[in-house]
Coordinates of C-alpha atoms in Angstrom, one line a residue:
M1 CA 218.8 181.8 85.0
A2 CA 219.0 178.2 87.2
S3 CA 220.2 176.9 84.4
D4 CA 223.2 179.2 84.6
E5 CA 223.4 179.0 88.5
G6 CA 223.3 174.9 87.8
K7 CA 226.1 175.6 85.2
K8 CA 228.2 177.4 87.6
N9 CA 228.3 175.1 90.1
K10 CA 229.2 172.2 88.0
I11 CA 232.4 174.1 86.9
K12 CA 233.0 174.5 90.7
R13 CA 232.3 171.1 91.8
L14 CA 234.6 170.1 88.7
A15 CA 237.1 172.5 89.9
S16 CA 237.5 171.4 93.2
V17 CA 237.7 167.8 92.0
R18 CA 240.3 168.4 90.0
A19 CA 242.2 170.5 92.9
V20 CA 241.7 167.5 94.9
A21 CA 243.0 165.2 92.1
I22 CA 246.2 167.7 91.8
Q23 CA 246.7 167.0 95.5
K24 CA 246.8 163.5 95.5
G25 CA 249.0 163.4 92.1
V26 CA 246.3 161.7 90.1
L27 CA 246.4 164.2 87.0
T28 CA 249.8 163.5 85.4
H29 CA 249.3 165.8 82.7
E30 CA 252.1 168.4 83.9
V31 CA 254.7 165.5 84.3
D32 CA 253.6 163.6 81.0
E33 CA 253.6 167.0 79.0
G34 CA 256.0 167.0 76.1
S35 CA 256.3 163.2 76.1
P36 CA 256.8 161.7 72.5
C37 CA 254.1 160.1 70.3
L38 CA 255.3 156.8 69.6
R39 CA 253.0 156.6 66.9
C40 CA 253.1 159.4 65.5
G41 CA 256.6 160.1 66.1
D42 CA 258.0 163.9 65.1
S43 CA 254.6 165.0 63.8
C44 CA 253.3 165.1 67.4
P45 CA 255.3 167.8 69.2
G46 CA 254.5 166.3 72.2
F47 CA 251.8 165.1 74.8
S48 CA 249.3 168.1 76.0
L49 CA 246.4 166.7 77.9
H50 CA 242.9 167.2 76.5
F51 CA 241.3 166.9 79.7
W52 CA 237.7 165.6 79.4
R53 CA 239.2 163.4 76.3
K54 CA 241.8 162.3 78.0
I55 CA 244.2 162.2 74.4
C56 CA 246.7 164.6 73.3
K57 CA 245.2 167.7 71.9
N58 CA 248.3 167.8 69.4
C59 CA 248.2 164.5 67.7
L60 CA 244.8 163.3 69.3
C61 CA 246.4 160.0 70.6
P62 CA 245.5 158.3 73.6
R63 CA 247.9 158.8 76.3
E64 CA 249.2 155.1 76.5
E65 CA 250.6 155.7 73.0
H66 CA 253.1 158.2 74.7
D67 CA 256.4 157.7 75.9
I68 CA 255.1 158.5 79.4
N69 CA 257.1 158.8 82.3
E70 CA 256.9 155.1 84.0
D71 CA 257.1 156.6 87.7
T72 CA 254.1 158.3 87.3
S73 CA 252.5 155.9 85.9
K74 CA 253.3 153.6 88.7
T75 CA 252.4 156.6 91.6
E76 CA 249.2 156.8 89.8
L77 CA 248.0 153.2 90.1
Q78 CA 249.3 152.7 93.6
E79 CA 248.2 156.2 95.0
T80 CA 244.3 156.0 94.0
Q81 CA 241.9 153.3 94.0
V82 CA 243.5 151.1 91.6
G83 CA 246.5 150.5 93.3
K84 CA 244.0 150.1 96.4
I85 CA 242.2 147.2 95.2
L86 CA 244.4 145.6 92.5
F87 CA 247.7 145.9 94.6
S88 CA 247.3 145.6 98.1
P89 CA 247.8 142.8 100.1
S90 CA 244.1 142.6 101.2
A91 CA 243.5 142.2 97.2
D92 CA 245.6 138.8 97.0
T93 CA 244.0 137.1 100.6
L94 CA 240.5 137.5 99.7
T95 CA 238.9 134.2 101.0
R96 CA 235.7 133.8 99.2
K97 CA 233.7 130.7 97.6
V98 CA 235.0 129.6 94.5
S99 CA 232.5 129.7 91.6
G100 CA 232.6 126.5 89.7
D101 CA 233.9 124.5 92.7
A102 CA 231.3 121.3 92.3
G103 CA 232.5 120.3 95.7
G104 CA 231.1 123.1 97.5
R105 CA 234.4 123.0 99.6
S106 CA 235.8 126.4 101.7
P107 CA 237.8 127.7 99.4
R108 CA 241.1 128.4 100.5
P109 CA 242.7 131.8 101.3
R110 CA 245.6 133.1 98.9
R111 CA 248.6 132.8 100.9
S112 CA 251.4 135.3 101.3
L113 CA 254.9 134.1 101.0
E114 CA 256.0 134.5 104.3
A115 CA 252.4 132.7 105.6
S116 CA 253.0 129.6 103.2
G117 CA 256.8 129.3 104.2
Q118 CA 258.2 129.9 101.1
V119 CA 261.7 131.7 100.8
D120 CA 262.4 131.3 97.2
S121 CA 260.4 134.8 96.3
P122 CA 259.9 135.3 92.6
S123 CA 260.7 139.2 93.6
L124 CA 264.0 138.0 93.4
L125 CA 264.2 138.0 89.7
K126 CA 263.6 141.7 89.9
K127 CA 267.4 142.1 90.6
S128 CA 268.7 139.2 88.6
H129 CA 267.0 139.1 85.8
N130 CA 265.9 143.3 86.0
F131 CA 261.8 142.4 85.7
I132 CA 259.7 145.0 86.7
W133 CA 257.3 143.2 88.2
T134 CA 256.7 139.1 89.4
P135 CA 253.6 137.1 90.0
S136 CA 253.1 136.3 93.7
G137 CA 252.4 133.3 95.5
C138 CA 254.9 131.1 93.4
S139 CA 258.2 130.0 93.6
V140 CA 261.4 131.6 91.5
A141 CA 261.1 128.0 89.3
A142 CA 257.6 129.2 88.2
A143 CA 257.9 132.6 87.7
R144 CA 260.9 132.3 85.8
A145 CA 259.1 129.5 83.7
Y146 CA 256.0 132.2 83.7
F147 CA 258.0 134.5 82.1
E148 CA 259.4 131.9 79.3
G149 CA 256.1 131.2 78.0
L150 CA 255.6 134.9 77.2
P151 CA 256.6 136.0 74.0
Q152 CA 259.6 137.7 73.9
N153 CA 258.4 141.7 73.5
K154 CA 255.8 141.4 75.7
A155 CA 258.1 139.7 79.1
P156 CA 258.0 143.1 81.7
V157 CA 262.0 143.4 81.5
R158 CA 263.2 146.6 82.5
G159 CA 264.4 148.8 79.2
T160 CA 262.8 146.1 76.6
P161 CA 259.9 146.3 74.4
G162 CA 258.1 144.3 77.3
E163 CA 258.5 147.3 79.8
R164 CA 256.9 149.6 77.4
Y165 CA 254.3 146.7 76.7
R166 CA 253.1 146.1 80.1
Q167 CA 253.4 150.6 80.9
K168 CA 250.6 150.5 78.2
Q169 CA 248.1 147.9 79.1
L170 CA 248.1 149.2 82.8
I171 CA 246.4 152.6 81.4
R172 CA 244.7 150.5 78.5
Q173 CA 243.4 147.4 80.3
L174 CA 242.6 149.3 83.8
P175 CA 241.1 152.5 83.5
A176 CA 241.3 154.8 86.7
Y177 CA 238.0 156.4 85.7
D178 CA 236.3 153.0 86.0
I179 CA 237.3 152.0 89.3
D180 CA 237.4 155.3 91.4
T181 CA 235.1 158.5 91.1
L182 CA 237.9 160.8 91.7
Y183 CA 238.7 160.2 88.0
C184 CA 235.4 160.8 86.3
N185 CA 234.5 164.4 84.7
D186 CA 231.7 166.2 86.3
L187 CA 229.5 163.4 87.6
E188 CA 225.9 164.1 89.0
D189 CA 225.0 162.8 92.6
E190 CA 222.8 159.7 91.3
E191 CA 226.0 159.0 88.7
R192 CA 228.4 158.8 91.3
K193 CA 226.3 156.4 93.6
Q194 CA 225.9 154.3 90.6
M195 CA 229.4 154.5 89.7
E196 CA 230.4 153.3 93.1
L197 CA 228.1 150.3 93.3
F198 CA 229.1 149.6 90.3
V199 CA 233.0 149.8 91.3
R200 CA 232.1 147.8 94.4
V201 CA 230.2 145.1 92.8
R202 CA 233.0 144.3 90.2
R203 CA 235.2 144.0 92.8
E204 CA 233.4 141.5 94.9
K205 CA 232.0 139.3 91.9
A206 CA 234.9 139.7 89.4
L207 CA 238.1 140.6 89.9
G208 CA 240.7 138.1 90.2
R209 CA 244.0 137.1 90.1
G210 CA 245.7 134.8 88.2
E211 CA 248.0 131.9 90.1
V212 CA 250.7 130.8 88.6
K213 CA 251.2 126.4 89.5
L214 CA 254.2 124.9 88.3
R215 CA 253.7 121.4 86.9
E216 CA 256.2 119.2 88.6
Q217 CA 257.4 115.8 87.7
G218 CA 255.0 113.0 88.1
D219 CA 251.8 115.1 88.4
R220 CA 249.2 113.4 85.9
S221 CA 246.1 115.1 86.9
P222 CA 243.7 115.4 83.8
L223 CA 243.8 119.6 84.9
W224 CA 246.9 120.9 82.7
V225 CA 244.7 121.1 80.2
C226 CA 245.0 125.5 78.4
S227 CA 241.4 126.4 78.4
D228 CA 242.0 128.5 75.2
C229 CA 244.6 126.4 73.2
K230 CA 243.5 122.9 74.4
L231 CA 247.0 122.1 74.5
P232 CA 248.7 120.1 77.4
M233 CA 251.2 122.0 79.7
R234 CA 254.3 119.7 80.1
T235 CA 256.2 118.7 82.8
G236 CA 258.8 122.0 84.2
E237 CA 255.9 124.4 82.0
V238 CA 253.1 126.4 84.2
G239 CA 249.5 126.9 84.0
V240 CA 247.6 129.8 85.3
F241 CA 244.9 129.2 87.3
A242 CA 241.7 132.0 87.7
D243 CA 239.4 131.0 90.8
R244 CA 236.5 132.8 89.5
A245 CA 236.6 130.9 86.1
G246 CA 236.8 127.3 88.2
V247 CA 239.5 125.3 89.6
N248 CA 239.5 123.4 87.0
K249 CA 240.2 125.7 84.3
C250 CA 244.0 126.9 83.2
W251 CA 245.8 128.8 80.4
H252 CA 249.2 129.0 79.2
P253 CA 251.0 132.0 80.0
A254 CA 251.1 133.7 76.8
C255 CA 246.8 132.2 76.2
F256 CA 245.6 134.1 79.3
T257 CA 244.5 137.2 77.5
C258 CA 241.1 139.1 77.5
C259 CA 238.6 137.3 75.1
D260 CA 237.7 140.3 73.5
C261 CA 240.8 142.3 72.9
N262 CA 243.4 139.4 73.4
E263 CA 246.1 141.4 74.9
I264 CA 248.1 139.1 77.5
L265 CA 246.2 140.4 80.9
V266 CA 248.4 142.8 82.9
D267 CA 250.0 141.3 85.8
L268 CA 247.3 138.4 85.4
I269 CA 244.6 140.9 86.5
Y270 CA 241.1 139.3 84.8
F271 CA 237.4 140.2 85.1
Y272 CA 235.2 137.2 85.3
H273 CA 232.0 137.5 83.4
N274 CA 229.4 135.0 85.0
E275 CA 226.9 135.2 82.4
D276 CA 229.7 134.7 79.2
K277 CA 231.6 132.3 81.8
R278 CA 234.8 133.9 80.1
I279 CA 237.8 136.4 81.2
Y280 CA 238.3 139.8 80.3
C281 CA 240.6 142.8 81.0
G282 CA 239.2 145.5 83.4
R283 CA 238.1 147.5 80.3
H284 CA 236.4 144.9 78.1
H285 CA 234.4 143.3 81.6
A286 CA 232.9 147.0 82.0
E287 CA 231.8 147.6 78.8
R288 CA 230.0 144.0 78.9
L289 CA 228.0 146.2 81.6
K290 CA 227.8 149.7 80.3
P291 CA 228.1 151.9 77.3
R292 CA 231.2 153.5 77.1
C293 CA 231.5 157.2 75.7
A294 CA 233.9 157.4 72.8
A295 CA 234.6 161.0 73.4
C296 CA 235.7 161.2 77.3
D297 CA 236.4 157.0 77.6
E298 CA 234.1 157.1 80.5
L299 CA 231.5 154.9 81.2
I300 CA 227.9 156.1 80.3
L301 CA 225.6 156.2 83.7
C302 CA 222.8 158.4 82.7
T303 CA 219.7 156.7 80.8
E304 CA 219.9 159.4 77.9
Y305 CA 222.9 159.1 75.5
T306 CA 223.8 159.5 72.0
R307 CA 224.1 156.4 69.3
A308 CA 226.6 157.6 66.1
E309 CA 228.9 156.0 64.3
D310 CA 228.4 152.7 65.8
S311 CA 229.5 154.5 69.3
D312 CA 228.1 155.5 72.1
W313 CA 228.3 159.3 73.5
H314 CA 227.2 161.1 76.4
L315 CA 224.9 163.9 75.2
D316 CA 227.2 166.7 75.4
H317 CA 230.1 165.0 74.0
F318 CA 228.6 164.2 70.4
C319 CA 231.4 166.9 69.5
C320 CA 233.9 168.1 67.0
L321 CA 237.1 166.0 67.5
R322 CA 238.8 169.2 66.6
C323 CA 237.3 172.2 68.1
D324 CA 235.2 170.7 70.5
K325 CA 232.1 172.2 69.3
E326 CA 228.6 170.4 70.0
L327 CA 227.3 168.4 66.9
G328 CA 224.0 167.2 68.1
G329 CA 221.5 167.6 65.5
K330 CA 223.6 169.4 63.1
Q331 CA 225.9 168.2 59.6
Y332 CA 229.2 166.7 60.6
R333 CA 231.6 164.8 58.7
P334 CA 233.0 161.2 59.9
Q335 CA 236.4 160.1 59.9
D336 CA 237.7 157.2 61.6
G337 CA 234.4 156.8 63.3
M338 CA 234.7 160.5 65.0
P339 CA 233.1 163.3 64.2
F340 CA 233.9 166.4 62.5
C341 CA 232.4 169.9 62.0
L342 CA 232.0 170.9 58.6
S343 CA 234.6 173.3 58.9
C344 CA 237.2 171.3 60.8
Y345 CA 237.1 168.9 58.4
E346 CA 237.7 171.2 55.6
I347 CA 241.1 171.8 57.4
S348 CA 242.1 168.6 58.6
F349 CA 241.5 166.2 55.3
A350 CA 241.2 169.3 52.7
T351 CA 241.7 167.8 49.2
V352 CA 243.4 169.6 46.8
C353 CA 242.5 169.4 43.1
E354 CA 244.8 168.1 40.8
S355 CA 244.3 170.7 38.0
C356 CA 243.8 174.0 39.8
G357 CA 245.5 173.4 43.0
K358 CA 243.0 174.8 45.1
T359 CA 240.6 173.1 47.8
I360 CA 237.7 171.3 47.0
T361 CA 235.4 172.2 49.4
L362 CA 232.5 170.0 51.4
D363 CA 229.8 171.5 48.8
E364 CA 231.5 171.5 45.4
P365 CA 231.3 168.1 43.4
R366 CA 234.2 166.4 43.1
L367 CA 235.9 163.1 40.7
C368 CA 238.2 160.8 42.0
H369 CA 240.5 158.1 40.3
G370 CA 242.8 156.0 42.7
N371 CA 244.9 158.6 44.9
Y372 CA 244.0 161.6 42.6
T373 CA 241.1 164.3 43.0
W374 CA 239.7 167.2 40.5
H375 CA 237.0 169.6 41.1
G376 CA 233.9 167.8 39.0
T377 CA 233.5 170.7 37.2
P378 CA 234.2 171.1 33.3
K379 CA 236.9 173.7 34.0
C380 CA 238.7 171.3 35.8
F381 CA 238.0 168.1 35.0
R382 CA 239.2 168.2 31.1
C383 CA 241.7 166.8 28.7
A384 CA 245.6 168.0 29.8
V385 CA 246.2 168.5 25.6
C386 CA 242.6 169.8 24.0
H387 CA 240.8 171.0 27.5
D388 CA 237.9 169.5 26.3
S389 CA 235.4 168.5 29.3
L390 CA 236.0 165.0 30.6
V391 CA 232.7 165.0 32.9
D392 CA 230.4 161.9 32.7
K393 CA 232.5 161.0 29.7
A394 CA 235.3 158.4 29.4
F395 CA 238.9 159.1 30.0
L396 CA 242.5 157.8 30.4
P397 CA 244.3 159.1 33.6
K398 CA 248.2 159.2 33.3
H399 CA 250.0 160.3 36.6
G400 CA 247.5 163.1 38.0
K401 CA 246.5 164.3 34.4
V402 CA 243.4 163.0 32.5
F403 CA 243.4 162.6 28.4
C404 CA 240.7 162.0 26.0
S405 CA 242.7 159.4 24.1
K406 CA 245.4 157.7 24.0
S407 CA 247.0 159.8 21.6
H408 CA 247.0 162.9 23.3
A409 CA 248.1 161.1 26.5
K410 CA 251.1 160.4 24.3
Q411 CA 251.5 163.4 22.9
Y412 CA 251.5 165.2 26.4
R413 CA 254.1 162.8 27.5
S414 CA 256.6 163.5 24.6
K415 CA 256.5 167.4 25.5
N416 CA 256.6 167.0 29.0

C-alpha cells in the first residue's frame, strides 16, 4: 500500500515538473512534432517525442537528428539554466584564478567589447555575412579569421549545413538535463541535491569559453603552437585560448574539439578535466564524472544501477526499446546495443525463410549464408531440385537457393 502511495506521489510530482516546464517553454515536443528525420528520411512520419527517453517514438532517433525548429532550440537554451550559465554576460566576465599560471598573478577579467574600447564588434558579421553566432571579445578581423579556420560545412552561416551542425551540437554537447534539474525525470530529493551540487561544482571548476586571439605581424611569442596538431599559427591566423587549460595553450579553430567525440566545441564552450588535463564538451565531461543511462540519456545519481551491453542503465530503465517493458531478470535480445523483449525483437527484426516464406521465430533453428536465411530444418534447407536435406551437409548456394551439386544448380538455372 505504501509503495502504491509513493508511486502516486512520484507521478504527481513529475506531472507538476512537466507543468512548470511547459509554462517556462522548456518542453518543445509540441513545436517539434512532425519535424522530418534527417537520418531516416521518408521512413519516419515525423518527430514524436518519447518523453523520458528523449528520442522520436516513430524512428527511435535522437531529437537532434530531426529538422527541429531553430527558434525553439534558441529559446530553450536562453530561457533555462543552460542559457543562464553559458550565454549570460556574467559567464563571460568571471574573475577567477587561471589554472596553470606559473607566475601566480591575478587573472584579468574577461572584458566586454564596450569595456575594452573595441568598436569593431564581431557581431557585425551577423549582418554582413549572415553568421548566426560570432565569438565575443575579439575584433572583426579575428572573428573572420576564426571562421576561415573552420571546415566550410561547420561554419555557422544561416541557411547552410553549418547552421544545422551548430544546432545539432548545441543539443548534443550541452544536454539541458546535465545543467538544470528542471529537465530531469522524477529525481528523488537526495538525487536533486546531488545534481544541483554537481552543476555548481562543474560551473565553478570546469566550465570555460575559448578566447579567440589574432597573431599580429611581428609577434614572435612561442605561445602560437597548436596543442593538438603541434603546428604553429602563422601571422594573420588565430588561436583559441582556454584559460582553464593554462595560459600557454592554444588551438587552431578546427582543432579546438572535444577530446572524446572530436567534434568542434560549439560556441567555444568547453569543460576542463583536472585529472587528465584535457578539454571536453559538456556531455563527455559529465560522463567522466557520472555514468549515463543509455535509455533516458540522463546522468545516474543513485548508487544502484544496471550494467548491460557495455552500457549503464537506471534500474527501471532497462526496458524494451519498443514497448518499454522492463527486462531486468528476463530474456531479451540486443540490437545495436539496445535491448528488445522477444516479441518486439521478432516484430522489428523478423527474418523470413527463403524457402517457405514464413517468419523464423527466435526459438526455431536457422541457417544463414550471406544475406539469406532458412529454417534449419530438412523441410526448408534442402536442394531446390532433388529436395534432399542439406542440413549438416555441403551445399552450393545460388541466388537464394541451395543445391547439392553443380549439376543440379545448372539444371535449375536452365529451367528458370
